[in-house]
CSV table of C-alpha atoms in Angstrom, one decimal:
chain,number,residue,atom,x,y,z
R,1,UNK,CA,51.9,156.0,180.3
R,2,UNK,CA,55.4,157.1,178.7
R,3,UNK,CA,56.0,157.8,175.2
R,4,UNK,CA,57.6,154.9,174.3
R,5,UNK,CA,59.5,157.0,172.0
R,6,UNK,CA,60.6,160.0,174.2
R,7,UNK,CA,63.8,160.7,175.0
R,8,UNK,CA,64.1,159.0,178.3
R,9,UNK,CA,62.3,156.1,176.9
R,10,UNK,CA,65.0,155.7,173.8
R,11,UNK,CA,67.6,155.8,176.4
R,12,UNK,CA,66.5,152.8,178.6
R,13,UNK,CA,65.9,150.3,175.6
R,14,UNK,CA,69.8,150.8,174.7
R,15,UNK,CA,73.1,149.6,176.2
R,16,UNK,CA,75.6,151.7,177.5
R,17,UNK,CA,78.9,152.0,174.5
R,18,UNK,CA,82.2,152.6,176.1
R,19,UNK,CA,85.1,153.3,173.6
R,20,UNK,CA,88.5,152.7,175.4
R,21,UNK,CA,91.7,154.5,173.4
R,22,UNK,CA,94.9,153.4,173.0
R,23,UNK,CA,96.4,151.5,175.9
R,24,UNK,CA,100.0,151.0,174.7
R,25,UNK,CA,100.9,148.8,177.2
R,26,UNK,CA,100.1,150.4,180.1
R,27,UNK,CA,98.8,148.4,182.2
R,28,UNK,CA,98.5,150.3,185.2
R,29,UNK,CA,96.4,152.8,183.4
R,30,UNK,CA,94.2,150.5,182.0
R,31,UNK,CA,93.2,148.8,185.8
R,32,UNK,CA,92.9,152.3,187.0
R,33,UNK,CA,90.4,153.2,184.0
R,34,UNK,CA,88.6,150.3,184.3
R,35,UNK,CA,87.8,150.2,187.8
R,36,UNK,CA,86.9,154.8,187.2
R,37,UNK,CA,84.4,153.5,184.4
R,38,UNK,CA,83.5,151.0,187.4
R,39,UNK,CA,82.8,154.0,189.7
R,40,UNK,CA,80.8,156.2,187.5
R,41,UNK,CA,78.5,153.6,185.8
R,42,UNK,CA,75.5,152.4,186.9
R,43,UNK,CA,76.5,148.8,188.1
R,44,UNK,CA,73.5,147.5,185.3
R,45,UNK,CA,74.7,149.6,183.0
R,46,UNK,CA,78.2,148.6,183.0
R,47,UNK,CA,77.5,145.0,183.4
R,48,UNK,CA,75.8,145.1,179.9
R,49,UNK,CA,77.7,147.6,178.3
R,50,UNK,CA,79.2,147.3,175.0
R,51,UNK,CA,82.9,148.0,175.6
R,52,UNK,CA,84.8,148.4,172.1
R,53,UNK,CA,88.6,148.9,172.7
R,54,UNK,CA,89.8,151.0,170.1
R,55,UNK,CA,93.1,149.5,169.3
R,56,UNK,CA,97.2,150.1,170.1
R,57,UNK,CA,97.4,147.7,173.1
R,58,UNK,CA,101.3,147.1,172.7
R,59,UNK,CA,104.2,148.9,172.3
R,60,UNK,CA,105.6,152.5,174.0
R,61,UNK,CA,104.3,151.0,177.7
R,62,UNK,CA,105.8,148.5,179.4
R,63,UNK,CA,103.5,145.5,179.8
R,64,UNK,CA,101.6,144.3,176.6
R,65,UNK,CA,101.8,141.1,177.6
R,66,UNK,CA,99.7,141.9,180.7
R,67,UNK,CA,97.4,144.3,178.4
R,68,UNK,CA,96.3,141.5,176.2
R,69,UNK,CA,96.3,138.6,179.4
R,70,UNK,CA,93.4,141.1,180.7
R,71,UNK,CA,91.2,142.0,177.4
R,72,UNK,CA,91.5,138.0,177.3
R,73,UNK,CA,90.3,137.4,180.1
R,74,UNK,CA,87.3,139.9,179.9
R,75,UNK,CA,84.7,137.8,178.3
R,76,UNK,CA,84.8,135.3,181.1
R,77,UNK,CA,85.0,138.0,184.1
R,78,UNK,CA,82.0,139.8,182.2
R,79,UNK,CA,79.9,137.5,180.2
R,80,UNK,CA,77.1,139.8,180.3
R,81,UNK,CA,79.4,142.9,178.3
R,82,UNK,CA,80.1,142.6,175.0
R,83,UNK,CA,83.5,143.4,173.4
R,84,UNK,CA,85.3,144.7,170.6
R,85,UNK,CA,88.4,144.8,170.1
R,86,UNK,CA,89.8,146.6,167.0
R,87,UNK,CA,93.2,146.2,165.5
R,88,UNK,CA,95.2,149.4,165.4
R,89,UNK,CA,98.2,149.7,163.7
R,90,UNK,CA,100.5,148.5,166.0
R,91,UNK,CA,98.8,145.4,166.7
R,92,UNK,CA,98.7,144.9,163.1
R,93,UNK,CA,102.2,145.2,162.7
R,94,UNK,CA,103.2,143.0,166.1
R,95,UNK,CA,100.6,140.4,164.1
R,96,UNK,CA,102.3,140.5,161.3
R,97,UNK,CA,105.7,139.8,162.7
R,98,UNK,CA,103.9,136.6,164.4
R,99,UNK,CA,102.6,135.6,161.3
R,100,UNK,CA,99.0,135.7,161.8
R,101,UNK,CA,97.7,138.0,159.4
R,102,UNK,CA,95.7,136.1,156.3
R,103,UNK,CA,97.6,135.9,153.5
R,104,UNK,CA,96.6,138.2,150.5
R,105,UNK,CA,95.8,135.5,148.3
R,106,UNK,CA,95.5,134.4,144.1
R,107,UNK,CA,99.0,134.0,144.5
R,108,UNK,CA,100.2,137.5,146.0
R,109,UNK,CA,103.1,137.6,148.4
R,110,UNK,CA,103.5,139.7,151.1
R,111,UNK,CA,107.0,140.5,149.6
R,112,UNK,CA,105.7,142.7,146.9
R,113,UNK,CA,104.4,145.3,149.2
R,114,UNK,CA,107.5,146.2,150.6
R,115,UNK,CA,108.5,147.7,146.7
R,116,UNK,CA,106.2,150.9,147.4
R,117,UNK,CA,108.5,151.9,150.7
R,118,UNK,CA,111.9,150.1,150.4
R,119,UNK,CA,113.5,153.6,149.9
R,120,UNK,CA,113.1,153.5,153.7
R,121,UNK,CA,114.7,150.3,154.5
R,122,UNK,CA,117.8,151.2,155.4
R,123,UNK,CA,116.8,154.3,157.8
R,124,UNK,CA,114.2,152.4,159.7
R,125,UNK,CA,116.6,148.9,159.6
R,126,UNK,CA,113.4,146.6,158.5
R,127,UNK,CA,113.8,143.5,160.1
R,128,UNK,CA,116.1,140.7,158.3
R,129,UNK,CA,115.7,137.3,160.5
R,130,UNK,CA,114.0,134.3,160.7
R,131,UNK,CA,110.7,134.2,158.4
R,132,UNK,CA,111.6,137.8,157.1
R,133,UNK,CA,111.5,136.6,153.4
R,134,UNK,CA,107.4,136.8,153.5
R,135,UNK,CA,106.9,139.1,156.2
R,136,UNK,CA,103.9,141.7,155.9
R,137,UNK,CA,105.8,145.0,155.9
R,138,UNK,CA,104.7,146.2,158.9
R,139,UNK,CA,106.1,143.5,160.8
R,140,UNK,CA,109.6,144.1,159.3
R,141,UNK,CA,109.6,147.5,160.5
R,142,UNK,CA,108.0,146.6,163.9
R,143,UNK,CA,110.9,144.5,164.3
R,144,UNK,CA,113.2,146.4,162.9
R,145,UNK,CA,116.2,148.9,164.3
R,146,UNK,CA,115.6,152.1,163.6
R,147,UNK,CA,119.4,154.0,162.8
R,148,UNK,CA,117.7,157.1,164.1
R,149,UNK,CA,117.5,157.4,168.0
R,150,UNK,CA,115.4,160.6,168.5
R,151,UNK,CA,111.5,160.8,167.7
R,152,UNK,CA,111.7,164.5,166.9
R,153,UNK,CA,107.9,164.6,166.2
R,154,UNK,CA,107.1,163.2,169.3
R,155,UNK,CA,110.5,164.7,171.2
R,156,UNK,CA,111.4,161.1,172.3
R,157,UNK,CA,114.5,158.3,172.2
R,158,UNK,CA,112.8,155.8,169.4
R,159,UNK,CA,112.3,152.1,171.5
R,160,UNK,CA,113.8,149.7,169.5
R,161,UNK,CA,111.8,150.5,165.9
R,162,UNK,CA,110.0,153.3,164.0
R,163,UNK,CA,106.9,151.3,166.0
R,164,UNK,CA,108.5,151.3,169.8
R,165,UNK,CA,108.2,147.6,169.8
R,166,UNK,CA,111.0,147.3,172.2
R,167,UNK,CA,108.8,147.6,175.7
R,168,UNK,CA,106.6,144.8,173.6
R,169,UNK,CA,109.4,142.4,173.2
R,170,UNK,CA,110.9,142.8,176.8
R,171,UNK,CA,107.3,142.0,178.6
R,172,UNK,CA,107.9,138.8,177.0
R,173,UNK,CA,111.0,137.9,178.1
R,174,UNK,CA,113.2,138.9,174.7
R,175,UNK,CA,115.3,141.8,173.2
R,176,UNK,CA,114.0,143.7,171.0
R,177,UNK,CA,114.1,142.4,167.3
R,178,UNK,CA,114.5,138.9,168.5
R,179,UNK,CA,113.0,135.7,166.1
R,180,UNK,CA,112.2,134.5,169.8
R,181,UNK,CA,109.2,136.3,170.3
R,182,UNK,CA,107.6,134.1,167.9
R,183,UNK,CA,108.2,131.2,170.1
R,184,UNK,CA,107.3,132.4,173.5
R,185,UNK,CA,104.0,134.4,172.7
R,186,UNK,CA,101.4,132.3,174.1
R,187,UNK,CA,99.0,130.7,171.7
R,188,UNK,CA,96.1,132.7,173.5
R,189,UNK,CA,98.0,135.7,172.5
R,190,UNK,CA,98.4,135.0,168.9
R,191,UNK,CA,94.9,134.0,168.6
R,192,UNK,CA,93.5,137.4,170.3
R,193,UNK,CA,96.0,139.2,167.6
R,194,UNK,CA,94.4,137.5,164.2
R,195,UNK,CA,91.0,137.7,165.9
R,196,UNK,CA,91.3,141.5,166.0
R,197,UNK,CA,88.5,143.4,163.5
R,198,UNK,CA,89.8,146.1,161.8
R,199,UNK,CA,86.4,147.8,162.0
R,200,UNK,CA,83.6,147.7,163.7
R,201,UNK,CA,79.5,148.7,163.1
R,202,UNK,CA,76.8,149.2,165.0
R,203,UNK,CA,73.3,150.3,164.7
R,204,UNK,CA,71.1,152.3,167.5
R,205,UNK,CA,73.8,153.9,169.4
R,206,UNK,CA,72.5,156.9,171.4
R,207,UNK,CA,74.8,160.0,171.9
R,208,UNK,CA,73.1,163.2,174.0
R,209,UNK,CA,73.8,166.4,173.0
R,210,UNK,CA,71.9,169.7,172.9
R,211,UNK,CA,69.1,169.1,171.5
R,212,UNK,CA,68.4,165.8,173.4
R,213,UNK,CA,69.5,162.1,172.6
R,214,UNK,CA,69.5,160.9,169.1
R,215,UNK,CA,70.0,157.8,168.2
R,216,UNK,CA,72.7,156.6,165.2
R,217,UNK,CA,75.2,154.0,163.7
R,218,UNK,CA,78.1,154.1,165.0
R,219,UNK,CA,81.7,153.3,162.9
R,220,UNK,CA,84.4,152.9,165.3
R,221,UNK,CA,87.8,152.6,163.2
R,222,UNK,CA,91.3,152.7,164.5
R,223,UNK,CA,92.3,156.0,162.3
R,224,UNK,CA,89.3,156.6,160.8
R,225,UNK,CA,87.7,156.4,157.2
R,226,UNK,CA,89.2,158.1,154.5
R,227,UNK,CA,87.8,161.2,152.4
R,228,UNK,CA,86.9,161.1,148.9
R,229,UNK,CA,87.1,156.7,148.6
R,230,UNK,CA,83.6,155.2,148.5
R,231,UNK,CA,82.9,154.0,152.1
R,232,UNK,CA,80.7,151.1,151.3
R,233,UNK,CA,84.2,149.8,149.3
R,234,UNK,CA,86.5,150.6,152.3
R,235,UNK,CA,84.3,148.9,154.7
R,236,UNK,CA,84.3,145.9,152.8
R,237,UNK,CA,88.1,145.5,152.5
R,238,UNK,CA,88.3,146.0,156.0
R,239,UNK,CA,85.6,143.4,157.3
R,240,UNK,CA,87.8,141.1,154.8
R,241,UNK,CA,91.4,142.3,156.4
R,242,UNK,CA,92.5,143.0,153.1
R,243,UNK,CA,96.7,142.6,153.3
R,244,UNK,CA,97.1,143.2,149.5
R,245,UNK,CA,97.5,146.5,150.7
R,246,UNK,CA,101.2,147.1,152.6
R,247,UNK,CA,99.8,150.3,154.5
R,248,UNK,CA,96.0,150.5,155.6
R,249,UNK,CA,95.2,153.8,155.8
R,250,UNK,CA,92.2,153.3,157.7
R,251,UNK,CA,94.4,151.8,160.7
R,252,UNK,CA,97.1,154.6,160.4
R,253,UNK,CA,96.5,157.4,158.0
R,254,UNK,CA,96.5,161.0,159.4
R,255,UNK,CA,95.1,163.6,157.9
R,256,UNK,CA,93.2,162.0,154.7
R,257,UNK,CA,90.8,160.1,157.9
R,258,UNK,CA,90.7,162.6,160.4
R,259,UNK,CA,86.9,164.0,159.1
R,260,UNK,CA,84.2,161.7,158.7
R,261,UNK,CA,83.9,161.2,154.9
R,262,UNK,CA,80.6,163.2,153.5
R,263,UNK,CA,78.5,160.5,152.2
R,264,UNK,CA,78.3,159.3,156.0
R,265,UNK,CA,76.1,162.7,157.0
R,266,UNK,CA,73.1,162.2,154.9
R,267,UNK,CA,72.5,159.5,158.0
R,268,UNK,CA,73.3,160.6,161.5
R,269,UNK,CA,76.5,158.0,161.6
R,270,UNK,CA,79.4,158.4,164.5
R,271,UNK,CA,82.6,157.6,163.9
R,272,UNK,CA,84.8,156.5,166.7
R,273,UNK,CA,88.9,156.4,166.7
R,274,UNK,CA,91.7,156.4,168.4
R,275,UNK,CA,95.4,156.7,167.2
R,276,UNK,CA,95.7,160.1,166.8
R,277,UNK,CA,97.7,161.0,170.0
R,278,UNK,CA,94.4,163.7,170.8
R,279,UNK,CA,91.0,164.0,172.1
R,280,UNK,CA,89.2,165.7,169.9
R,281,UNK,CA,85.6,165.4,169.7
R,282,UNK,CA,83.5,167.6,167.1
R,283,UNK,CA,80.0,166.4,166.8
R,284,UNK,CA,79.6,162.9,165.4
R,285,UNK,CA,83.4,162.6,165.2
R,286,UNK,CA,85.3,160.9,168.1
R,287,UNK,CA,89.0,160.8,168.6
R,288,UNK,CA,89.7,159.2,171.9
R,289,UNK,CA,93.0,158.9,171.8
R,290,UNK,CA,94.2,160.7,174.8
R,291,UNK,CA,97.6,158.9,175.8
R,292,UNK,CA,99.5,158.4,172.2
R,293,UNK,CA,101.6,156.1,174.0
R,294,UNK,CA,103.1,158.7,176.4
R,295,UNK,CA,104.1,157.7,179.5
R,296,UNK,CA,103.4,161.1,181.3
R,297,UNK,CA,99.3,161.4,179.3
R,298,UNK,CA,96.2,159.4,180.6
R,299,UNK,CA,94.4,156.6,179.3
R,300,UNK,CA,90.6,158.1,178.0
R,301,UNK,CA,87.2,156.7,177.5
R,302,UNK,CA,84.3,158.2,176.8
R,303,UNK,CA,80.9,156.8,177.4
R,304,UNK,CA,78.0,156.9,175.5
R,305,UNK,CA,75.0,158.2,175.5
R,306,UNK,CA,75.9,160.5,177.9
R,307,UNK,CA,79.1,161.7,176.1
R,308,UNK,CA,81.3,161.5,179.4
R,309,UNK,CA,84.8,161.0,179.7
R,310,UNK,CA,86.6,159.1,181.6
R,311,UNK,CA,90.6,158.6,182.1
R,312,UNK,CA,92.8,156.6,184.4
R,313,UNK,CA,93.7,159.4,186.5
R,314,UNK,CA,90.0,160.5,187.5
R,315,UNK,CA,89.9,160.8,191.1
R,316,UNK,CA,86.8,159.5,192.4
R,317,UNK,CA,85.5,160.4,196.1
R,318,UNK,CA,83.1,158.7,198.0
């Protein structure tokens, strides 16, 4: 009889996790991943999988609204999977200009967050029409127009705003920056916005690496979890989609949540992100974020237990 805790056995009793990075609006790449991860997984496995996209799904690509018509759709075509889908940063800002978001609340306005950054109003050209007067500041600069044209981090033209919401705008049918968008964004779509976590948990996930499968929690953030703030606090602001705060670090901070904070590695915990623009994976640590929204980069996944990796332009023989 099997050791009902070996190895092997440890492996059968749990799902298949696939973490999907950024898509950006690429929809392309995103069919072409999803039928690779198709290929490579055991029919079974993928069936039942756990599949938690890790955020981004508009802007810089050129067909959001086809992105979010199939993670809609997904549920139905796979009712048998289940799915995650986490808000990044951009999706919090293009839900923001919607008005979505959950309001702050005991009487806070969305206007007083834009105090902490209005020295960059006028460079990034916040957004100033219809329903800007208690806009979440994101959304104002989503919308915005950015007086700079060249990205010269990212050695691009800027599309539209300091976000690239212009591709976003135009797979809906308006300019860029237009109050129309809030009209002609299906209600589907605005729903699958505010429904958005901005973090997710989960216990028992396996992840194989030299010395065998172990099994831990996973975190799987947009940015990631920031160093030296309690992470029991952070968590719960983020299960609560706290927009008192004008810039959540956790869905686009840099460096201050690239590490997985210390208190997290008395338990074997993984944390999983994308946004980054990189693939970087360092033991428990996950940065799937292969694409950054670049037309020319692929779309990644990797797929756990077995720690593979899988991108859109994987060419599979039979």
């Amino acid at each position: 009889m099997a050791d009902p805790n070996s190895t092997s056995s440890i492996t059968a009793k749990l799902r298949v996790v696939i973490c999907i990075g950024d898509i950006h609006g690429y929809f392309a790449k995103l069919q072409n991943l999803w039928s690779n991860l198709q290929t490579v997984i055991n029919p079974e496995d993928f069936g039942s999988a756990l599949i938690i996209f890790l955020g981004d799904y508009c802007d810089r690509g050129p067909d959001t609204k086809k992105v979010i018509d199939f993670l809609i759709d997904l549920p139905l075509a796979y009712p048998n999977q289940k799915h995650v889908f986490l808000c990044g940063n951009h999706d919090l800002a293009f839900a923001a200009f919607l008005g979505v978001l959950p309001e702050p609340g005991n009487g806070v306005s969305f206007k007083e967050g834009w105090k902490e950054y209005e020295q960059n109003e006028e460079r990034e050209g916040w957004y100033k029409g219809l329903g800007y007067e208690n806009m979440y500041l994101q959304g104002r600069r989503w919308a915005g127009t950015i007086k700079v044209r060249f990205n010269a981090a990212k050695g691009t033209e800027y599309k539209g705003s300091i976000y690239d919401a212009g591709p976003t705008f135009e797979s809906y049918g308006v300019p860029h920056g237009s109050a129309d968008l809030m009209q002609v964004v299906p209600d589907e779509h605005k729903k699958f916005l505010a429904d958005m976590v901005w973090v997710h948990e989960e216990e028992n996930v396996c992840i194989e690496n030299e010395g065998g499968v172990k099994p831990c929690k996973l975190i799987a953030v947009h940015a990631g979890l920031e160093k030296g703030k309690n992470v029991e606090e952070q968590l719960k602001l983020l299960k609560a989609k706290d927009t008192r705060v004008p810039k959540v670090e956790a869905l686009s901070g840099r460096k201050n949540v690239w590490d997985i904070p210390k208190e997290l590695t008395e338990k074997p915990t993984i944390v999983v992100s994308g946004h980054h623009g990189k693939l970087h994976i360092e033991g428990l640590r996950l940065i799937i974020d292969e694409g950054g929204g670049l037309e020319n980069n692929p779309v990644a996944a990797i797929v756990l237990p077995s720690m593979k990796l899988v991108r859109d332009t994987d060419k599979f023989t039979e």
